mmCIF file of C-alpha atoms in Angstrom:
data_model
loop_
_atom_site.group_PDB
_atom_site.id
_atom_site.type_symbol
_atom_site.label_atom_id
_atom_site.label_comp_id
_atom_site.label_asym_id
_atom_site.label_seq_id
_atom_site.Cartn_x
_atom_site.Cartn_y
_atom_site.Cartn_z
ATOM 1 C CA MET A 82 -0.321 -0.655 9.681
ATOM 2 C CA ARG A 83 -2.695 2.010 8.458
ATOM 3 C CA SER A 84 -5.535 0.943 6.158
ATOM 4 C CA THR A 85 -5.175 1.872 2.482
ATOM 5 C CA ASN A 86 -8.616 0.634 1.459
ATOM 6 C CA ILE A 87 -10.097 4.107 1.886
ATOM 7 C CA LYS A 88 -7.946 5.350 -1.006
ATOM 8 C CA ILE A 89 -9.576 2.769 -3.254
ATOM 9 C CA ILE A 90 -13.017 3.772 -1.984
ATOM 10 C CA VAL A 91 -12.442 7.502 -2.501
ATOM 11 C CA ARG A 92 -11.074 7.085 -6.014
ATOM 12 C CA PHE A 93 -13.985 4.818 -6.914
ATOM 13 C CA PHE A 94 -16.601 7.280 -5.712
ATOM 14 C CA LEU A 95 -14.919 10.124 -7.543
ATOM 15 C CA MET A 96 -15.671 8.214 -10.718
ATOM 16 C CA LEU A 97 -19.303 7.886 -9.686
ATOM 17 C CA VAL A 98 -20.040 11.413 -8.500
ATOM 18 C CA SER A 99 -18.114 13.218 -11.235
ATOM 19 C CA ALA A 100 -19.426 13.268 -14.784
ATOM 20 C CA THR A 101 -16.567 12.423 -17.121
ATOM 21 C CA ALA A 102 -15.728 13.325 -20.685
ATOM 22 C CA ILE A 103 -14.475 10.457 -22.867
ATOM 23 C CA ASN A 104 -13.140 11.421 -26.277
ATOM 24 C CA SER A 105 -13.524 8.039 -27.970
ATOM 25 C CA CYS A 106 -13.002 4.335 -27.433
ATOM 26 C CA VAL A 107 -9.764 4.565 -29.426
ATOM 27 C CA GLU A 108 -8.134 7.609 -27.849
ATOM 28 C CA PRO A 109 -6.916 7.507 -24.211
ATOM 29 C CA TYR A 110 -9.563 8.421 -21.613
ATOM 30 C CA GLU A 111 -9.319 12.012 -20.424
ATOM 31 C CA PHE A 112 -11.312 12.472 -17.238
ATOM 32 C CA GLU A 113 -12.575 15.936 -16.427
ATOM 33 C CA THR A 114 -14.877 16.923 -13.590
ATOM 34 C CA GLU A 115 -18.048 18.488 -14.969
ATOM 35 C CA THR A 116 -20.184 18.157 -11.832
ATOM 36 C CA PHE A 117 -18.978 17.660 -8.288
ATOM 37 C CA GLU A 118 -20.620 16.491 -5.077
ATOM 38 C CA ASP A 119 -18.866 17.419 -1.862
ATOM 39 C CA MET A 120 -19.065 14.511 0.602
ATOM 40 C CA LEU A 121 -17.520 13.604 3.927
ATOM 41 C CA VAL A 122 -15.116 10.643 3.741
ATOM 42 C CA VAL A 123 -14.685 8.591 6.908
ATOM 43 C CA GLU A 124 -11.996 5.978 7.534
ATOM 44 C CA ALA A 125 -12.944 4.312 10.806
ATOM 45 C CA LEU A 126 -11.512 0.847 11.320
ATOM 46 C CA ILE A 127 -11.476 0.244 15.083
ATOM 47 C CA THR A 128 -9.868 -2.918 16.464
ATOM 48 C CA ASP A 129 -9.409 -4.989 19.603
ATOM 49 C CA GLU A 130 -5.760 -3.922 19.783
ATOM 50 C CA VAL A 131 -5.131 -1.888 22.922
ATOM 51 C CA LYS A 132 -3.750 1.308 21.426
ATOM 52 C CA ARG A 133 -4.706 4.820 20.406
ATOM 53 C CA GLN A 134 -7.394 4.151 17.831
ATOM 54 C CA GLU A 135 -7.395 6.343 14.730
ATOM 55 C CA ILE A 136 -10.110 7.860 12.535
ATOM 56 C CA ILE A 137 -9.389 9.821 9.369
ATOM 57 C CA LEU A 138 -11.773 12.441 7.991
ATOM 58 C CA SER A 139 -11.519 14.100 4.599
ATOM 59 C CA ARG A 140 -13.661 15.399 1.758
ATOM 60 C CA THR A 141 -14.144 14.161 -1.769
ATOM 61 C CA TYR A 142 -12.037 16.032 -4.296
ATOM 62 C CA ARG A 143 -12.108 16.760 -7.991
ATOM 63 C CA LEU A 144 -10.358 14.405 -10.396
ATOM 64 C CA GLU A 145 -7.974 17.183 -11.390
ATOM 65 C CA GLU A 146 -6.798 17.476 -7.784
ATOM 66 C CA GLU A 147 -4.154 15.147 -6.414
ATOM 67 C CA VAL A 148 -5.055 14.757 -2.753
ATOM 68 C CA PRO A 149 -8.259 14.962 -0.690
ATOM 69 C CA ALA A 150 -8.891 17.930 1.579
ATOM 70 C CA ALA A 151 -8.643 17.067 5.263
ATOM 71 C CA GLU A 152 -11.749 17.622 7.409
ATOM 72 C CA ARG A 153 -10.311 19.879 10.119
ATOM 73 C CA ASN A 154 -11.495 20.757 13.633
ATOM 74 C CA ALA A 155 -14.205 18.109 13.896
ATOM 75 C CA SER A 156 -15.541 16.639 17.136
ATOM 76 C CA VAL A 157 -15.200 12.842 17.044
ATOM 77 C CA SER A 158 -16.227 10.248 19.619
ATOM 78 C CA ILE A 159 -17.268 6.619 19.997
ATOM 79 C CA THR A 160 -19.771 5.376 22.566
ATOM 80 C CA ASP A 161 -20.518 1.807 23.634
ATOM 81 C CA ASP A 162 -23.697 0.167 24.925
ATOM 82 C CA THR A 163 -22.574 0.467 28.544
ATOM 83 C CA GLY A 164 -22.293 4.259 28.442
ATOM 84 C CA ASN A 165 -18.532 4.571 27.938
ATOM 85 C CA GLU A 166 -17.388 7.402 25.674
ATOM 86 C CA PHE A 167 -14.059 7.510 23.858
ATOM 87 C CA THR A 168 -13.199 10.974 22.566
ATOM 88 C CA PHE A 169 -10.704 11.767 19.820
ATOM 89 C CA PHE A 170 -8.381 14.711 19.185
ATOM 90 C CA GLU A 171 -6.981 15.973 15.903
ATOM 91 C CA THR A 172 -3.294 15.133 15.619
ATOM 92 C CA VAL A 173 -0.610 17.251 13.991
ATOM 93 C CA THR A 174 -1.609 15.586 10.717
ATOM 94 C CA PRO A 175 -4.712 17.431 9.459
ATOM 95 C CA GLY A 176 -7.811 15.254 9.379
ATOM 96 C CA VAL A 177 -6.275 12.447 11.444
ATOM 97 C CA TYR A 178 -7.974 11.965 14.813
ATOM 98 C CA ALA A 179 -6.574 9.771 17.609
ATOM 99 C CA SER A 180 -8.326 8.570 20.740
ATOM 100 C CA ASN A 181 -7.506 10.488 23.911
ATOM 101 C CA MET A 182 -7.072 7.220 25.762
ATOM 102 C CA ILE A 183 -5.659 3.855 24.828
ATOM 103 C CA PHE A 184 -8.387 1.242 24.396
ATOM 104 C CA GLY A 185 -9.390 -1.847 22.459
ATOM 105 C CA LEU A 186 -12.789 -3.233 21.525
ATOM 106 C CA GLN A 187 -14.330 -5.560 24.089
ATOM 107 C CA PRO A 188 -16.226 -8.792 23.323
ATOM 108 C CA ASN A 189 -20.035 -8.713 23.324
ATOM 109 C CA ARG A 190 -20.145 -4.913 23.147
ATOM 110 C CA SER A 191 -21.678 -2.671 20.504
ATOM 111 C CA TYR A 192 -20.376 0.741 19.503
ATOM 112 C CA GLN A 193 -21.495 3.890 17.687
ATOM 113 C CA LEU A 194 -19.489 6.627 15.976
ATOM 114 C CA HIS A 195 -20.371 10.317 16.376
ATOM 115 C CA ILE A 196 -18.944 13.158 14.253
ATOM 116 C CA GLN A 197 -19.680 16.879 14.264
ATOM 117 C CA THR A 198 -17.881 18.912 11.611
ATOM 118 C CA GLN A 199 -16.616 22.433 12.226
ATOM 119 C CA ASP A 200 -19.570 23.867 10.279
ATOM 120 C CA GLY A 201 -21.984 22.238 12.754
ATOM 121 C CA ARG A 202 -23.176 19.250 10.711
ATOM 122 C CA SER A 203 -23.717 16.053 12.725
ATOM 123 C CA TYR A 204 -23.173 12.471 11.572
ATOM 124 C CA GLU A 205 -23.676 9.135 13.319
ATOM 125 C CA SER A 206 -23.136 5.520 12.447
ATOM 126 C CA ASP A 207 -25.508 2.665 12.982
ATOM 127 C CA THR A 208 -24.804 0.809 16.209
ATOM 128 C CA ALA A 209 -22.208 -1.773 15.185
ATOM 129 C CA ALA A 210 -21.499 -5.154 16.733
ATOM 130 C CA PHE A 211 -18.044 -6.479 17.501
ATOM 131 C CA LEU A 212 -17.579 -10.104 16.485
ATOM 132 C CA PRO A 213 -14.583 -12.209 17.540
ATOM 133 C CA GLY A 214 -12.367 -13.257 14.680
ATOM 134 C CA ALA A 215 -10.266 -16.234 13.721
ATOM 135 C CA GLU A 216 -6.571 -16.322 14.522
ATOM 136 C CA ILE A 217 -4.083 -16.788 11.706
ATOM 137 C CA ASP A 218 -2.718 -20.257 12.420
ATOM 138 C CA GLU A 219 -0.083 -20.129 9.740
ATOM 139 C CA LEU A 220 1.213 -17.715 7.128
ATOM 140 C CA TYR A 221 3.424 -19.451 4.596
ATOM 141 C CA ALA A 222 4.891 -19.233 1.106
ATOM 142 C CA GLU A 223 4.660 -21.846 -1.597
ATOM 143 C CA ARG A 224 5.949 -21.937 -5.147
ATOM 144 C CA THR A 225 3.022 -22.619 -7.446
ATOM 145 C CA PHE A 226 1.365 -21.778 -10.750
ATOM 146 C CA LEU A 227 -1.535 -19.356 -10.575
ATOM 147 C CA ASN A 228 -3.455 -18.325 -13.693
ATOM 148 C CA GLY A 229 -0.658 -19.814 -15.772
ATOM 149 C CA GLU A 230 2.060 -17.795 -14.021
ATOM 150 C CA ASP A 231 4.974 -19.338 -12.132
ATOM 151 C CA GLY A 232 5.650 -17.673 -8.801
ATOM 152 C CA VAL A 233 5.275 -17.659 -5.038
ATOM 153 C CA ALA A 234 1.886 -17.584 -3.314
ATOM 154 C CA LEU A 235 1.615 -16.154 0.207
ATOM 155 C CA MET A 236 -1.175 -18.086 1.913
ATOM 156 C CA VAL A 237 -3.063 -18.113 5.189
ATOM 157 C CA ASP A 238 -4.564 -20.976 7.186
ATOM 158 C CA SER A 239 -6.891 -20.306 10.094
ATOM 159 C CA GLU A 240 -9.188 -22.371 12.261
ATOM 160 C CA SER A 241 -11.862 -20.886 14.458
ATOM 161 C CA SER A 242 -14.962 -21.655 16.465
ATOM 162 C CA SER A 243 -18.450 -21.371 15.108
ATOM 163 C CA ALA A 244 -18.868 -18.198 17.193
ATOM 164 C CA ALA A 245 -16.156 -16.374 15.273
ATOM 165 C CA SER A 246 -16.902 -14.227 12.237
ATOM 166 C CA ASN A 247 -17.061 -15.988 8.871
ATOM 167 C CA PHE A 248 -15.784 -12.888 7.117
ATOM 168 C CA ALA A 249 -12.389 -11.205 7.055
ATOM 169 C CA LEU A 250 -10.551 -8.328 5.414
ATOM 170 C CA TYR A 251 -6.803 -8.588 4.807
ATOM 171 C CA GLU A 252 -4.040 -6.043 4.501
ATOM 172 C CA TYR A 253 -0.386 -6.722 3.981
ATOM 173 C CA GLU A 254 2.854 -4.798 4.136
ATOM 174 C CA GLU A 255 5.724 -6.230 2.137
ATOM 175 C CA THR A 256 9.378 -5.406 2.697
ATOM 176 C CA TYR A 257 12.153 -6.518 0.398
ATOM 177 C CA LYS A 258 15.907 -6.252 0.174
ATOM 178 C CA ILE A 259 17.488 -4.533 -2.829
ATOM 179 C CA VAL A 260 21.082 -5.139 -3.888
ATOM 180 C CA SER A 261 22.556 -2.942 -6.608
ATOM 181 C CA PRO A 262 23.711 -5.061 -9.560
ATOM 182 C CA TYR A 263 26.844 -2.889 -9.916
ATOM 183 C CA THR A 264 29.121 -1.254 -7.341
ATOM 184 C CA VAL A 265 31.212 1.851 -7.979
ATOM 185 C CA ARG A 266 34.374 2.167 -5.919
ATOM 186 C CA ASN A 267 35.021 5.764 -6.974
ATOM 187 C CA THR A 268 32.793 8.710 -7.718
ATOM 188 C CA ILE A 269 33.011 12.249 -9.094
ATOM 189 C CA GLU A 270 33.195 15.102 -6.605
ATOM 190 C CA PHE A 271 32.457 18.635 -7.804
ATOM 191 C CA GLU A 272 33.906 21.848 -6.446
ATOM 192 C CA GLY A 273 32.687 24.789 -8.481
ATOM 193 C CA ASN A 274 33.519 24.131 -12.116
ATOM 194 C CA ASN A 275 36.187 21.624 -11.166
ATOM 195 C CA TRP A 276 35.772 17.916 -10.567
ATOM 196 C CA SER A 277 37.909 15.126 -9.226
ATOM 197 C CA ILE A 278 37.707 11.370 -8.774
ATOM 198 C CA VAL A 279 37.409 10.348 -5.113
ATOM 199 C CA PRO A 280 36.564 7.112 -3.232
ATOM 200 C CA ASN A 281 32.842 6.395 -3.012
ATOM 201 C CA THR A 282 31.867 6.286 0.668
ATOM 202 C CA ARG A 283 28.074 6.184 0.238
ATOM 203 C CA ASN A 284 26.125 3.182 1.461
ATOM 204 C CA GLU A 285 24.227 2.528 -1.762
ATOM 205 C CA THR A 286 24.684 -1.175 -2.395
ATOM 206 C CA VAL A 287 22.073 -2.645 -0.033
ATOM 207 C CA CYS A 288 18.654 -1.069 0.545
ATOM 208 C CA TYR A 289 15.162 -1.935 1.733
ATOM 209 C CA ASN A 290 11.708 -0.877 0.624
ATOM 210 C CA THR A 291 8.330 -1.296 2.313
ATOM 211 C CA ILE A 292 5.044 -1.100 0.414
ATOM 212 C CA PRO A 293 1.499 -1.476 1.825
ATOM 213 C CA SER A 294 -1.258 -3.357 0.021
ATOM 214 C CA ASN A 295 -3.580 -1.320 -2.199
ATOM 215 C CA GLU A 296 -6.426 -3.713 -2.866
ATOM 216 C CA ILE A 297 -9.497 -5.040 -1.104
ATOM 217 C CA ILE A 298 -8.790 -8.652 -0.052
ATOM 218 C CA LEU A 299 -11.712 -10.566 1.470
ATOM 219 C CA SER A 300 -12.389 -14.105 2.659
ATOM 220 C CA ASN A 301 -15.728 -15.790 3.330
ATOM 221 C CA THR A 302 -16.201 -19.167 5.033
ATOM 222 C CA SER A 303 -19.987 -18.942 5.456
ATOM 223 C CA SER A 304 -20.605 -21.593 2.774
ATOM 224 C CA LEU A 305 -18.174 -24.087 4.342
ATOM 225 C CA SER A 306 -19.162 -26.837 6.756
ATOM 226 C CA GLU A 307 -16.529 -25.597 9.213
ATOM 227 C CA ASN A 308 -15.351 -22.073 9.898
ATOM 228 C CA ASN A 309 -11.815 -22.847 8.732
ATOM 229 C CA LEU A 310 -9.728 -21.206 6.024
ATOM 230 C CA LYS A 311 -7.164 -23.258 4.126
ATOM 231 C CA SER A 312 -4.533 -22.054 1.648
ATOM 232 C CA PHE A 313 -6.153 -18.651 1.180
ATOM 233 C CA VAL A 314 -3.934 -16.617 -1.181
ATOM 234 C CA VAL A 315 -3.303 -13.126 0.166
ATOM 235 C CA ARG A 316 -0.519 -12.218 -2.269
ATOM 236 C CA PHE A 317 0.950 -13.811 -5.400
ATOM 237 C CA LEU A 318 4.334 -12.804 -6.810
ATOM 238 C CA THR A 319 5.447 -13.954 -10.245
ATOM 239 C CA LYS A 320 9.005 -15.310 -10.384
ATOM 240 C CA ASP A 321 10.162 -12.326 -12.456
ATOM 241 C CA ASN A 322 9.033 -9.813 -9.825
ATOM 242 C CA PRO A 323 12.227 -8.123 -8.587
ATOM 243 C CA VAL A 324 10.932 -7.871 -5.004
ATOM 244 C CA LEU A 325 11.791 -11.586 -4.758
ATOM 245 C CA ALA A 326 15.380 -11.130 -5.904
ATOM 246 C CA HIS A 327 17.074 -11.399 -2.511
ATOM 247 C CA ARG A 328 15.237 -11.462 0.821
ATOM 248 C CA TYR A 329 11.524 -10.796 1.210
ATOM 249 C CA SER A 330 9.188 -10.348 4.158
ATOM 250 C CA ILE A 331 5.439 -9.884 4.379
ATOM 251 C CA LEU A 332 3.322 -8.834 7.335
ATOM 252 C CA VAL A 333 -0.305 -9.941 6.959
ATOM 253 C CA LYS A 334 -3.055 -8.499 9.110
ATOM 254 C CA GLN A 335 -6.479 -10.117 9.274
ATOM 255 C CA TYR A 336 -9.555 -8.105 10.345
ATOM 256 C CA SER A 337 -12.805 -9.811 11.289
ATOM 257 C CA LEU A 338 -15.918 -8.347 9.654
ATOM 258 C CA THR A 339 -19.596 -8.383 10.408
ATOM 259 C CA PRO A 340 -21.832 -9.595 7.554
ATOM 260 C CA GLU A 341 -22.833 -5.966 6.897
ATOM 261 C CA ALA A 342 -19.214 -4.790 6.691
ATOM 262 C CA TYR A 343 -18.327 -7.719 4.438
ATOM 263 C CA SER A 344 -21.239 -6.889 2.130
ATOM 264 C CA TYR A 345 -20.073 -3.257 1.887
ATOM 265 C CA TYR A 346 -16.446 -4.095 1.092
ATOM 266 C CA SER A 347 -17.494 -6.897 -1.246
ATOM 267 C CA THR A 348 -19.696 -4.531 -3.236
ATOM 268 C CA LEU A 349 -16.843 -2.036 -3.531
ATOM 269 C CA LYS A 350 -14.466 -4.766 -4.645
ATOM 270 C CA LYS A 351 -16.853 -5.880 -7.378
ATOM 271 C CA ILE A 352 -17.551 -2.463 -8.850
ATOM 272 C CA SER A 353 -14.335 -0.524 -8.247
ATOM 273 C CA GLY A 354 -12.498 -2.035 -11.236
ATOM 274 C CA SER A 355 -11.952 0.172 -14.275
ATOM 275 C CA GLU A 356 -14.254 -1.917 -16.452
ATOM 276 C CA SER A 357 -17.169 -1.471 -14.058
ATOM 277 C CA VAL A 358 -16.539 2.234 -13.536
ATOM 278 C CA LEU A 359 -16.560 2.938 -17.259
ATOM 279 C CA SER A 360 -19.441 0.631 -18.172
ATOM 280 C CA ASP A 361 -22.788 1.854 -19.428
ATOM 281 C CA ASN A 362 -24.513 0.517 -16.293
ATOM 282 C CA GLN A 363 -23.217 2.754 -13.549
ATOM 283 C CA PRO A 364 -23.868 1.193 -10.105
ATOM 284 C CA GLY A 365 -24.649 4.435 -8.264
ATOM 285 C CA PHE A 366 -23.869 5.372 -4.677
ATOM 286 C CA VAL A 367 -23.171 2.526 -2.226
ATOM 287 C CA ASN A 368 -24.498 3.297 1.231
ATOM 288 C CA GLY A 369 -22.314 2.612 4.227
ATOM 289 C CA ASN A 370 -23.480 2.781 7.839
ATOM 290 C CA ILE A 371 -22.707 6.465 8.560
ATOM 291 C CA TYR A 372 -25.415 9.087 7.984
ATOM 292 C CA SER A 373 -26.139 12.769 8.374
ATOM 293 C CA GLN A 374 -28.454 13.564 11.267
ATOM 294 C CA GLU A 375 -29.995 16.631 9.577
ATOM 295 C CA ASN A 376 -30.099 15.964 5.836
ATOM 296 C CA GLU A 377 -30.651 12.560 4.242
ATOM 297 C CA ASP A 378 -29.224 13.903 0.964
ATOM 298 C CA ASP A 379 -25.900 14.670 2.661
ATOM 299 C CA LYS A 380 -24.073 11.467 1.699
ATOM 300 C CA VAL A 381 -21.111 9.979 3.546
ATOM 301 C CA ILE A 382 -18.426 7.694 2.106
ATOM 302 C CA GLY A 383 -17.082 5.029 4.448
ATOM 303 C CA PHE A 384 -18.033 2.325 6.901
ATOM 304 C CA PHE A 385 -17.674 2.247 10.684
ATOM 305 C CA THR A 386 -15.901 -1.106 11.013
ATOM 306 C CA LEU A 387 -15.174 -3.024 14.207
ATOM 307 C CA SER A 388 -12.611 -5.794 13.927
ATOM 308 C CA ALA A 389 -10.714 -8.403 15.865
ATOM 309 C CA THR A 390 -7.201 -8.643 14.455
ATOM 310 C CA SER A 391 -4.568 -11.289 13.945
ATOM 311 C CA THR A 392 -1.103 -10.613 12.535
ATOM 312 C CA GLU A 393 1.713 -12.787 11.242
ATOM 313 C CA ARG A 394 5.031 -12.129 9.482
ATOM 314 C CA ILE A 395 7.337 -14.421 7.493
ATOM 315 C CA TYR A 396 10.698 -14.072 5.742
ATOM 316 C CA PHE A 397 12.250 -16.027 2.902
ATOM 317 C CA ASN A 398 15.054 -15.799 0.353
ATOM 318 C CA TYR A 399 14.910 -16.192 -3.422
ATOM 319 C CA TYR A 400 16.773 -19.510 -3.432
ATOM 320 C CA ASP A 401 14.398 -20.955 -0.840
ATOM 321 C CA TYR A 402 11.967 -21.472 -3.729
ATOM 322 C CA PHE A 403 14.004 -21.101 -6.918
ATOM 323 C CA GLY A 404 17.019 -22.970 -8.245
ATOM 324 C CA PHE A 405 20.516 -21.549 -8.545
ATOM 325 C CA ASP A 406 20.273 -22.081 -12.303
ATOM 326 C CA GLU A 407 17.186 -19.848 -12.564
ATOM 327 C CA SER A 408 17.643 -16.227 -13.577
ATOM 328 C CA ARG A 409 17.247 -13.947 -10.583
ATOM 329 C CA PRO A 410 15.131 -10.794 -11.251
ATOM 330 C CA GLN A 411 16.621 -7.459 -10.295
ATOM 331 C CA PHE A 412 16.152 -3.688 -10.038
ATOM 332 C CA PRO A 413 16.496 -2.435 -12.763
ATOM 333 C CA GLU A 414 15.879 -5.133 -15.372
ATOM 334 C CA SER A 415 18.956 -4.282 -17.426
ATOM 335 C CA CYS A 416 22.079 -2.156 -17.090
ATOM 336 C CA MET A 417 24.682 -1.042 -19.584
ATOM 337 C CA ILE A 418 28.070 0.586 -19.180
ATOM 338 C CA PHE A 419 28.789 3.072 -21.951
ATOM 339 C CA ARG A 420 31.197 5.834 -22.983
ATOM 340 C CA PRO A 421 29.308 8.975 -24.083
ATOM 341 C CA GLY A 422 30.802 11.904 -26.021
ATOM 342 C CA GLU A 423 34.198 12.625 -27.490
ATOM 343 C CA ASN A 424 35.497 14.556 -24.458
ATOM 344 C CA PHE A 425 34.789 14.860 -20.745
ATOM 345 C CA ASP A 426 32.084 17.550 -21.138
ATOM 346 C CA THR A 427 29.307 15.134 -22.082
ATOM 347 C CA PRO A 428 29.715 12.491 -19.343
ATOM 348 C CA ILE A 429 30.431 15.140 -16.686
ATOM 349 C CA GLY A 430 27.236 16.972 -17.672
ATOM 350 C CA MET A 431 25.259 13.727 -17.463
ATOM 351 C CA ILE A 432 26.747 12.952 -14.040
ATOM 352 C CA GLN A 433 25.869 16.440 -12.782
ATOM 353 C CA GLY A 434 22.344 15.916 -14.075
ATOM 354 C CA GLY A 435 22.035 12.780 -11.945
ATOM 355 C CA THR A 436 21.016 10.404 -14.732
ATOM 356 C CA VAL A 437 24.286 8.473 -14.693
ATOM 357 C CA ARG A 438 27.146 7.727 -12.348
ATOM 358 C CA TYR A 439 30.880 7.568 -12.948
ATOM 359 C CA TYR A 440 32.081 4.001 -13.503
ATOM 360 C CA GLY A 441 35.696 4.500 -14.540
ATOM 361 C CA LEU A 442 38.051 6.097 -17.014
ATOM 362 C CA ALA A 443 38.068 4.515 -20.425
ATOM 363 C CA GLY A 444 40.722 1.892 -20.846
ATOM 364 C CA SER A 445 40.992 -0.707 -23.516
ATOM 365 C CA PRO A 446 37.813 -1.014 -25.620
ATOM 366 C CA VAL A 447 35.368 -3.663 -24.417
ATOM 367 C CA GLU A 448 33.496 -5.722 -26.972
ATOM 368 C CA GLY A 449 29.890 -4.560 -27.259
ATOM 369 C CA GLU A 450 30.550 -1.351 -25.316
ATOM 370 C CA LEU A 451 28.711 1.681 -26.708
ATOM 371 C CA GLY A 452 30.540 4.917 -27.428
ATOM 372 C CA ASP A 453 34.179 5.860 -27.517
ATOM 373 C CA GLY A 454 34.352 8.723 -25.016
ATOM 374 C CA PRO A 455 37.061 9.097 -22.352
ATOM 375 C CA MET A 456 34.887 8.013 -19.383
ATOM 376 C CA ARG A 457 32.675 5.063 -18.614
ATOM 377 C CA VAL A 458 29.295 5.757 -16.998
ATOM 378 C CA ILE A 459 26.281 3.706 -15.944
ATOM 379 C CA ALA A 460 22.648 4.568 -15.163
ATOM 380 C CA THR A 461 22.256 5.801 -11.580
ATOM 381 C CA GLU A 462 19.642 3.185 -10.674
ATOM 382 C CA CYS A 463 22.147 0.438 -11.544
ATOM 383 C CA VAL A 464 24.544 1.425 -8.762
ATOM 384 C CA ASP A 465 22.473 3.420 -6.255
ATOM 385 C CA CYS A 466 19.817 1.332 -4.511
ATOM 386 C CA THR A 467 18.428 4.417 -2.735
ATOM 387 C CA VAL A 468 16.596 5.108 -6.008
ATOM 388 C CA TYR A 469 14.294 2.250 -4.956
ATOM 389 C CA GLY A 470 14.400 2.349 -1.160
ATOM 390 C CA THR A 471 16.323 3.347 1.947
ATOM 391 C CA ASN A 472 19.744 2.115 2.985
ATOM 392 C CA GLU A 473 18.574 1.890 6.619
ATOM 393 C CA PRO A 474 17.154 -1.570 7.437
ATOM 394 C CA PRO A 475 13.740 -1.553 9.173
ATOM 395 C CA GLU A 476 13.786 -2.168 12.927
ATOM 396 C CA PHE A 477 11.973 -5.472 12.484
ATOM 397 C CA TRP A 478 14.263 -6.776 9.742
ATOM 398 C CA ILE A 479 15.941 -10.119 10.394
ATOM 399 C CA GLU A 480 18.671 -11.647 8.281
ATOM 400 C CA GLU A 481 19.270 -15.382 8.286
#
């Protein structure tokens, strides 16, 4: 599971390094880059998992641009305090560097990151310690009220020794089953300007979608008498969230953090909200632990993070926590069958445009049905679940 926290960090710093124009407090904000500071962005979260470790390098980009520019052709390596060197190569994905060998962080070792960009600029991190982390003892779901909302909380319990880190960063990846509220047995097939009604053979009734987390989630047990975490909420889903409608799974990954790494991520979490970014008291640049070796004014975004990991996954169904008499949420929220136009031209044109699907020829009028055309249609998203996901179940997916 690749970290998405860097996206939050990059977007946050764009707000800080780019002067913005705000029309008024009444009109919508219109952000425009007036000044721009080009900075290296480093995503370097290295773990104790024995695998090809990955580091992502890019540059800051203007607010008008959609994606960051990859930092190509860099030399990247990590060294440890025993003299071992782990070199990285740029993969087929620009700016993504993978270790040449498979390795995982070792206990009681310290590590340092080294980067040289293609234009000859050198960057290094502070020497970073690797602290053991707590294991996730249990990941579980519980129906509860949170901030006045009824829903399901996904919570973590963990117990660890006093030697383990008190700080942790969490990511999750949620996967949910989608079932189309309507099924069409027949569909329209086009051949030139002609069309005909044929059996629908597409698998579009059951789909799956997977979404990674996009927030900074942190825990801190340093103020507790024991280094144990109880009922820590990683994710909360309100009962009307359609991802709960059928079967749901969440994979939670816990990363141990040093106090310095926790402080960095905690600061970002506090000031990366929209209210803080737009306030009169701008917080300024937040230093990480990666620096230019030639120019102290050459700033770097990111933190060289070393983590022990623990991962757990659970599954549950909607009726595991909600009653059969409770309204099940769905994708989309509402659907309506209607009969557009006075002849076949209108519905056929809508079907060709992809906004609706054929549902049947008009028969006897149905009470409350809109329109009086010769063909019944329904919004595409009401019958085709591939609008929301893929009809191929993930390899890890387990039904009851």
